[in-house]
Amino acid sequence: MLFSDVMHQDAAVRQIQRALRVGRVPHAIVLSGPEGVGKEMLAERLAAVLLCAEPRETPPPEEGAGSPNAWLNACGRCTDCELFSAGSHPDFHRIYRTLNKLHPDKAIRKRKAIDLGVDVIRHFLIDPIGLRPARGRAKAYVVVEADRLNDSAQNALLKTLEEPPGHSYLILLSSSGDALLPTTRSRCRQIQLRPLPADFVARRLVEKCGVQPAAARFLAELTNGSLGLAIQRSEEDLLKRVPAVFRAVEHAAKDPFAGGRDLIELCDEIAKEFKGDSEALAADKTALGRRAQCLVLSVVSTVFRDALRLMVGRPPAACENEPAVAALARQSSISRIGSSIRQLAAAERQINQNGNKGLIFDSVGIAINHAFRPGV
Ligand SMILES: [Zn+2]
């Protein structure tokens, strides 16, 4: 478990390494960046080195032995590292939404975990964090999907973030730094991770998942440099749905509400397919619905981005075999596409806030129509 496993995030890794070298790792950190670019990987490596009995120095990638900037990594051999790798280190804690299913209070267990709520944060983080580390060295808490912490959970957490017990480290993972309240952000060191290069994502999909190269390029583009998301999309067999999304976009260019309804039908079909995938998710129909809606919206976004590329004389990145996109681009303008892309981003936020599907896809249909309506 080496920091060099975290690819294409040099700035973030170096920031953490500098803090490790001078022995001043902040006790509250926000790692922010798009989904699936290595936040959790980086958080785990930081936690591992903080808990390791004998961290060792290794030269950074591309610098030889004897480099003055040696990186500190967990040794991989001590008891702490063994426990960590086995997923059973008593001082490493992952905090996530559905921990409510393990809460002692039955009423809380029964709740749908749309947010990361205050009850979970109190029981699994705030209350136990002050206790001494079981193995004496440190305690590390990684809050995944910290952008789902609701306001009361964040407010409850403020005091802990402000004065974390000396042995404890809190690492919050957030898909966007802005998703957290300013009061939370100001108490944490912000470390930003970047989208991964599309070429790297496409190559990984081909090598690790056996995806065909053209499909890999499409998925890399679709997911905006998020390898985790691209892998998920490839497993969801999204590609067979793509032509239908294009047809719905063409339909919405002529009739926004009819096109919007086509998109909703696609969302519903995809959500049904997801159902078999994951037992945990199947219990939460709204989560499946949201996932399908985000997926369809992301395909719509690639049409917009490729239309923009074509307009400035660049080749399309995702829809290379799609003449419809070129036709749509010819009947649009950069400013119309720009304002429609902003509307799509707003629609995505509404999906994540569990907004009304009908209203959201009406607005998506209108955004498509605004951008691509013929004869404007
Ligand atoms: Zn170790």
Coordinates of C-alpha atoms and ligand atoms in Angstrom, one line a residue:
M1 CA 0.0 0.0 0.0
L2 CA 2.2 2.8 -1.4
F3 CA 1.5 6.4 -2.1
S4 CA 2.9 5.8 -5.6
D5 CA -0.2 3.7 -6.3
V6 CA -2.2 6.9 -6.4
M7 CA -1.7 7.9 -10.0
H8 CA -1.9 11.4 -11.5
Q9 CA -2.4 13.1 -8.2
D10 CA 1.1 14.4 -7.6
A11 CA 0.2 17.7 -6.1
A12 CA -2.1 16.1 -3.5
V13 CA 0.4 13.4 -2.6
R14 CA 3.3 15.8 -2.3
Q15 CA 1.3 18.0 0.0
I16 CA 0.6 15.1 2.3
Q17 CA 4.2 13.9 2.1
R18 CA 5.5 17.3 3.1
A19 CA 3.3 17.2 6.1
L20 CA 4.4 13.7 7.0
R21 CA 8.1 14.6 6.6
V22 CA 7.9 17.4 9.1
G23 CA 5.6 15.4 11.4
R24 CA 2.8 17.9 11.1
V25 CA -0.1 16.1 9.5
P26 CA -3.3 18.2 10.0
H27 CA -5.8 16.4 12.3
A28 CA -8.7 17.4 10.0
I29 CA -8.4 17.1 6.3
V30 CA -10.8 17.4 3.4
L31 CA -9.8 15.5 0.3
S32 CA -12.0 16.9 -2.5
G33 CA -12.2 15.9 -6.1
P34 CA -14.6 14.1 -8.5
E35 CA -15.8 10.7 -7.8
G36 CA -13.4 7.8 -8.5
V37 CA -10.1 9.7 -8.9
G38 CA -8.3 8.2 -5.9
K39 CA -9.6 10.1 -2.8
E40 CA -10.3 6.9 -0.9
M41 CA -7.0 5.3 -2.0
L42 CA -5.1 8.4 -0.8
A43 CA -6.9 8.5 2.5
E44 CA -6.2 4.8 3.1
R45 CA -2.5 5.2 2.4
L46 CA -2.3 8.2 4.8
A47 CA -4.2 6.3 7.5
A48 CA -1.9 3.3 7.0
V49 CA 1.3 5.3 7.4
L50 CA -0.1 7.0 10.5
L51 CA -1.0 3.7 12.1
C52 CA 2.2 1.8 10.9
A53 CA 4.7 0.9 13.6
E54 CA 7.7 1.5 11.3
P55 CA 7.0 3.7 8.3
R56 CA 9.7 3.4 5.8
E57 CA 11.2 5.9 3.3
T58 CA 11.0 5.2 -0.4
P59 CA 12.2 7.4 -3.3
P60 CA 9.3 9.2 -5.0
P61 CA 8.4 7.8 -8.4
E62 CA 10.8 9.1 -11.2
E63 CA 13.4 10.0 -8.6
G64 CA 16.2 7.6 -7.8
A65 CA 17.3 6.2 -4.5
G66 CA 19.0 8.8 -2.3
S67 CA 16.5 11.5 -3.4
P68 CA 16.2 14.2 -0.7
N69 CA 12.4 14.1 -1.1
A70 CA 11.9 10.5 0.1
W71 CA 8.3 9.6 0.6
L72 CA 7.1 8.0 3.8
N73 CA 5.0 4.8 3.3
A74 CA 3.5 2.2 5.6
C75 CA 6.0 -0.7 5.9
G76 CA 3.5 -3.4 4.9
R77 CA 5.2 -5.8 7.4
C78 CA 4.4 -4.8 11.0
T79 CA 1.3 -6.1 12.9
D80 CA -0.5 -2.8 12.3
C81 CA 0.0 -3.0 8.6
E82 CA -1.2 -6.6 8.6
L83 CA -4.3 -5.7 10.5
F84 CA -4.8 -2.7 8.2
S85 CA -4.5 -4.8 5.0
A86 CA -6.9 -7.4 6.5
G87 CA -9.5 -4.7 7.1
S88 CA -9.5 -5.2 10.8
H89 CA -7.3 -2.5 12.3
P90 CA -9.1 -1.5 15.5
D91 CA -8.0 2.2 15.1
F92 CA -9.1 2.6 11.5
H93 CA -12.7 3.6 10.9
R94 CA -14.7 4.2 7.8
I95 CA -17.8 6.3 8.3
Y96 CA -20.5 6.1 5.6
R97 CA -24.2 6.7 5.2
T98 CA -25.5 3.2 5.6
L99 CA -23.8 2.7 9.0
N100 CA -27.2 3.6 10.3
K101 CA -28.0 -0.1 9.8
L102 CA -25.5 -0.9 12.6
H103 CA -26.8 1.7 15.0
P104 CA -28.1 0.3 18.3
D105 CA -31.4 2.3 18.0
K106 CA -34.0 0.4 16.0
A107 CA -35.7 3.6 14.7
I108 CA -32.4 4.8 13.3
R109 CA -31.7 1.4 11.8
K110 CA -35.0 1.5 9.9
R111 CA -34.3 4.9 8.3
K112 CA -33.4 5.4 4.7
A113 CA -29.8 6.7 4.6
I114 CA -30.2 9.4 2.0
D115 CA -27.9 11.7 4.1
L116 CA -25.0 11.0 6.3
G117 CA -26.9 12.0 9.5
V118 CA -26.1 13.3 12.9
D119 CA -27.0 10.0 14.7
V120 CA -24.4 8.0 12.7
I121 CA -21.8 10.8 13.2
R122 CA -22.4 10.9 17.0
H123 CA -22.4 7.2 17.6
F124 CA -19.6 6.1 15.3
L125 CA -17.3 9.2 15.4
I126 CA -17.9 11.9 17.9
D127 CA -18.5 9.7 20.9
P128 CA -15.7 7.2 20.4
I129 CA -13.0 9.5 18.9
G130 CA -11.8 10.7 22.3
L131 CA -11.1 7.1 23.6
R132 CA -7.5 6.0 23.5
P133 CA -6.3 4.2 20.4
A134 CA -6.6 0.4 20.9
R135 CA -3.1 -0.1 19.6
G136 CA -1.7 3.0 21.1
R137 CA -0.5 5.0 18.1
A138 CA -3.3 6.9 16.5
K139 CA -6.9 6.7 15.3
A140 CA -7.9 7.5 11.8
Y141 CA -11.5 8.2 10.7
V142 CA -12.3 8.4 7.0
V143 CA -15.7 9.9 6.3
V144 CA -16.6 8.8 2.8
E145 CA -19.2 10.8 0.9
A146 CA -18.7 13.7 3.4
D147 CA -20.6 15.9 0.9
R148 CA -23.7 13.9 2.1
L149 CA -23.2 15.1 5.7
N150 CA -26.3 17.0 6.5
D151 CA -26.2 20.4 8.2
S152 CA -26.9 19.1 11.7
A153 CA -24.3 16.4 11.3
Q154 CA -21.7 19.0 10.2
N155 CA -22.7 21.3 13.1
A156 CA -22.4 18.4 15.6
L157 CA -18.9 17.7 14.1
L158 CA -17.6 21.3 14.5
K159 CA -16.2 21.0 17.9
T160 CA -14.4 17.7 17.0
L161 CA -12.9 19.4 13.9
E162 CA -11.9 22.4 15.9
E163 CA -10.2 20.5 18.7
P164 CA -9.6 16.9 17.6
P165 CA -8.1 14.7 20.2
G166 CA -4.3 14.7 19.7
H167 CA -4.2 11.0 18.7
S168 CA -6.9 11.3 16.1
Y169 CA -7.0 12.1 12.4
L170 CA -10.2 12.9 10.5
I171 CA -10.2 12.6 6.7
L172 CA -13.3 13.8 4.9
L173 CA -13.8 12.8 1.3
S174 CA -15.9 15.1 -0.7
S175 CA -16.7 15.2 -4.4
S176 CA -16.7 19.0 -4.2
G177 CA -15.1 21.3 -1.6
D178 CA -18.1 23.6 -1.9
A179 CA -20.5 20.9 -0.8
L180 CA -19.5 21.3 2.8
L181 CA -20.5 24.2 5.0
P182 CA -18.0 27.1 5.2
T183 CA -17.7 26.4 9.0
T184 CA -16.7 22.9 8.3
R185 CA -14.3 23.8 5.5
S186 CA -12.5 26.5 7.5
R187 CA -11.6 24.0 10.2
C188 CA -10.0 21.5 7.8
R189 CA -6.9 21.5 5.6
Q190 CA -8.2 21.4 2.0
I191 CA -6.4 19.1 -0.4
Q192 CA -7.7 19.0 -4.0
L193 CA -7.5 16.0 -6.3
R194 CA -7.9 16.4 -10.0
P195 CA -9.8 14.6 -12.7
L196 CA -7.6 11.8 -14.2
P197 CA -6.4 12.2 -17.8
A198 CA -9.0 10.7 -20.2
D199 CA -6.2 8.7 -22.0
F200 CA -5.2 7.1 -18.7
V201 CA -8.8 6.2 -17.8
A202 CA -9.3 4.7 -21.2
R203 CA -6.1 2.7 -21.0
R204 CA -7.0 1.3 -17.6
L205 CA -10.4 0.3 -18.8
V206 CA -8.9 -1.7 -21.7
E207 CA -6.2 -3.3 -19.6
K208 CA -8.1 -4.0 -16.4
C209 CA -11.7 -4.5 -17.5
G210 CA -11.3 -5.8 -21.1
V211 CA -13.4 -2.9 -22.5
Q212 CA -13.0 -2.4 -26.3
P213 CA -10.8 0.7 -27.1
A214 CA -13.6 2.8 -28.7
A215 CA -16.0 2.0 -25.9
A216 CA -13.2 2.8 -23.4
R217 CA -12.7 6.2 -24.9
F218 CA -16.4 6.9 -24.7
L219 CA -16.6 5.9 -21.1
A220 CA -13.5 8.0 -20.2
E221 CA -15.1 11.0 -21.7
L222 CA -18.5 10.3 -20.3
T223 CA -17.1 10.2 -16.7
N224 CA -14.9 13.2 -17.0
G225 CA -11.7 11.6 -15.8
S226 CA -13.1 9.5 -13.1
L227 CA -11.7 6.0 -13.3
G228 CA -14.0 4.6 -10.5
L229 CA -17.1 5.9 -12.3
A230 CA -15.9 4.6 -15.7
I231 CA -15.4 1.1 -14.3
Q232 CA -18.9 1.2 -12.7
R233 CA -20.4 2.4 -16.0
S234 CA -18.6 -0.4 -17.9
E235 CA -20.1 -2.9 -15.5
E236 CA -23.5 -1.5 -15.9
D237 CA -23.4 -2.2 -19.6
L238 CA -24.3 1.3 -20.3
L239 CA -23.1 1.3 -23.9
K240 CA -26.1 -0.5 -25.3
R241 CA -28.3 2.3 -24.0
V242 CA -26.4 5.1 -25.6
P243 CA -28.1 5.1 -29.0
A244 CA -31.5 5.4 -27.3
V245 CA -30.3 8.4 -25.3
F246 CA -29.1 10.0 -28.5
R247 CA -32.5 9.5 -30.1
A248 CA -34.2 11.1 -27.1
V249 CA -31.9 14.1 -27.4
E250 CA -32.8 14.4 -31.1
H251 CA -36.5 14.2 -30.1
A252 CA -36.1 16.8 -27.4
A253 CA -34.4 19.1 -29.9
K254 CA -37.8 19.1 -31.7
D255 CA -40.1 18.7 -28.7
P256 CA -38.7 19.3 -25.2
F257 CA -41.3 17.6 -23.2
A258 CA -41.7 14.5 -25.4
G259 CA -37.9 14.1 -25.4
G260 CA -37.8 14.5 -21.6
R261 CA -40.4 11.7 -21.3
D262 CA -38.2 9.5 -23.5
L263 CA -35.3 10.1 -21.1
I264 CA -37.5 9.3 -18.1
E265 CA -38.5 6.0 -19.6
L266 CA -34.9 5.1 -20.2
C267 CA -34.1 6.0 -16.5
D268 CA -36.8 3.7 -15.4
E269 CA -35.6 0.8 -17.5
I270 CA -32.0 1.3 -16.3
A271 CA -33.1 1.5 -12.7
K272 CA -34.9 -1.8 -13.1
E273 CA -31.8 -3.4 -14.4
F274 CA -29.7 -2.1 -11.5
K275 CA -32.0 -3.8 -9.1
G276 CA -30.5 -7.2 -9.5
D277 CA -27.0 -5.8 -9.1
S278 CA -26.7 -4.9 -5.5
E279 CA -28.7 -6.2 -2.6
A280 CA -28.0 -3.2 -0.4
L281 CA -29.1 -0.8 -3.1
A282 CA -32.2 -2.8 -4.1
A283 CA -33.6 -2.0 -0.7
D284 CA -33.4 1.7 -1.6
K285 CA -35.4 2.3 -4.7
T286 CA -34.8 6.0 -4.7
A287 CA -31.0 5.5 -4.7
L288 CA -31.3 3.3 -7.7
G289 CA -33.6 5.8 -9.4
R290 CA -31.1 8.6 -8.8
R291 CA -28.2 6.5 -10.1
A292 CA -30.0 5.8 -13.3
Q293 CA -31.0 9.4 -13.7
C294 CA -27.4 10.6 -13.2
L295 CA -26.3 8.0 -15.8
V296 CA -28.7 9.2 -18.4
L297 CA -27.8 12.8 -17.7
S298 CA -24.1 12.1 -18.1
V299 CA -24.7 10.6 -21.6
V300 CA -26.7 13.7 -22.5
S301 CA -23.8 15.9 -21.3
T302 CA -21.4 14.1 -23.6
V303 CA -23.5 15.1 -26.6
F304 CA -23.2 18.7 -25.5
R305 CA -19.5 18.5 -24.9
D306 CA -18.9 16.8 -28.3
A307 CA -21.1 19.3 -30.1
L308 CA -18.9 22.1 -28.5
R309 CA -15.8 20.4 -29.7
L310 CA -17.1 20.1 -33.2
M311 CA -18.0 23.8 -33.3
V312 CA -14.4 24.8 -32.4
G313 CA -13.0 22.4 -35.1
R314 CA -11.9 19.6 -32.8
P315 CA -12.8 16.0 -33.2
P316 CA -15.6 14.6 -30.9
A317 CA -14.1 12.7 -28.0
A318 CA -17.0 10.4 -27.1
C319 CA -19.5 10.2 -29.9
E320 CA -17.0 9.6 -32.8
N321 CA -19.4 7.3 -34.7
E322 CA -22.5 9.4 -34.1
P323 CA -23.5 11.6 -37.1
A324 CA -26.5 12.9 -35.1
V325 CA -24.2 14.9 -32.9
A326 CA -22.6 16.6 -35.8
A327 CA -26.1 17.4 -37.2
L328 CA -27.1 18.8 -33.8
A329 CA -23.9 20.9 -33.6
R330 CA -24.7 22.5 -36.9
Q331 CA -28.0 23.9 -35.7
S332 CA -26.6 25.3 -32.4
S333 CA -24.3 28.0 -31.1
I334 CA -21.6 28.1 -28.4
S335 CA -23.5 30.5 -26.2
R336 CA -26.7 28.4 -26.4
I337 CA -24.8 25.2 -25.5
G338 CA -23.0 27.0 -22.7
S339 CA -26.2 28.1 -20.9
S340 CA -27.8 24.6 -21.5
I341 CA -24.7 22.9 -19.9
R342 CA -25.3 25.1 -16.8
Q343 CA -29.0 23.9 -16.7
L344 CA -27.8 20.3 -16.9
A345 CA -25.5 20.8 -13.9
A346 CA -28.4 22.2 -12.0
A347 CA -30.5 19.2 -12.9
E348 CA -27.8 16.9 -11.6
R349 CA -27.8 18.7 -8.3
Q350 CA -31.6 18.3 -8.1
I351 CA -31.3 14.6 -8.7
N352 CA -28.8 14.3 -5.8
Q353 CA -31.2 16.2 -3.6
N354 CA -33.9 13.7 -4.6
G355 CA -35.9 16.2 -6.6
N356 CA -39.0 15.3 -8.7
K357 CA -38.0 13.2 -11.7
G358 CA -40.7 14.6 -14.0
L359 CA -39.8 18.2 -13.3
I360 CA -36.1 17.6 -13.6
F361 CA -36.4 15.9 -17.0
D362 CA -38.8 18.6 -18.2
S363 CA -36.0 21.0 -17.5
V364 CA -33.4 18.7 -19.2
G365 CA -35.7 18.6 -22.3
I366 CA -36.0 22.4 -22.3
A367 CA -32.2 22.7 -22.0
I368 CA -31.7 20.3 -25.0
N369 CA -34.3 22.2 -27.0
H370 CA -32.7 25.5 -26.1
A371 CA -29.3 24.3 -27.4
F372 CA -30.3 22.3 -30.5
R373 CA -33.7 23.6 -31.7
P374 CA -33.5 23.8 -35.4
G375 CA -34.1 27.0 -37.3
V376 CA -33.2 29.5 -34.5
Ligands
ZN1 ZN 3.8 -1.1 9.1

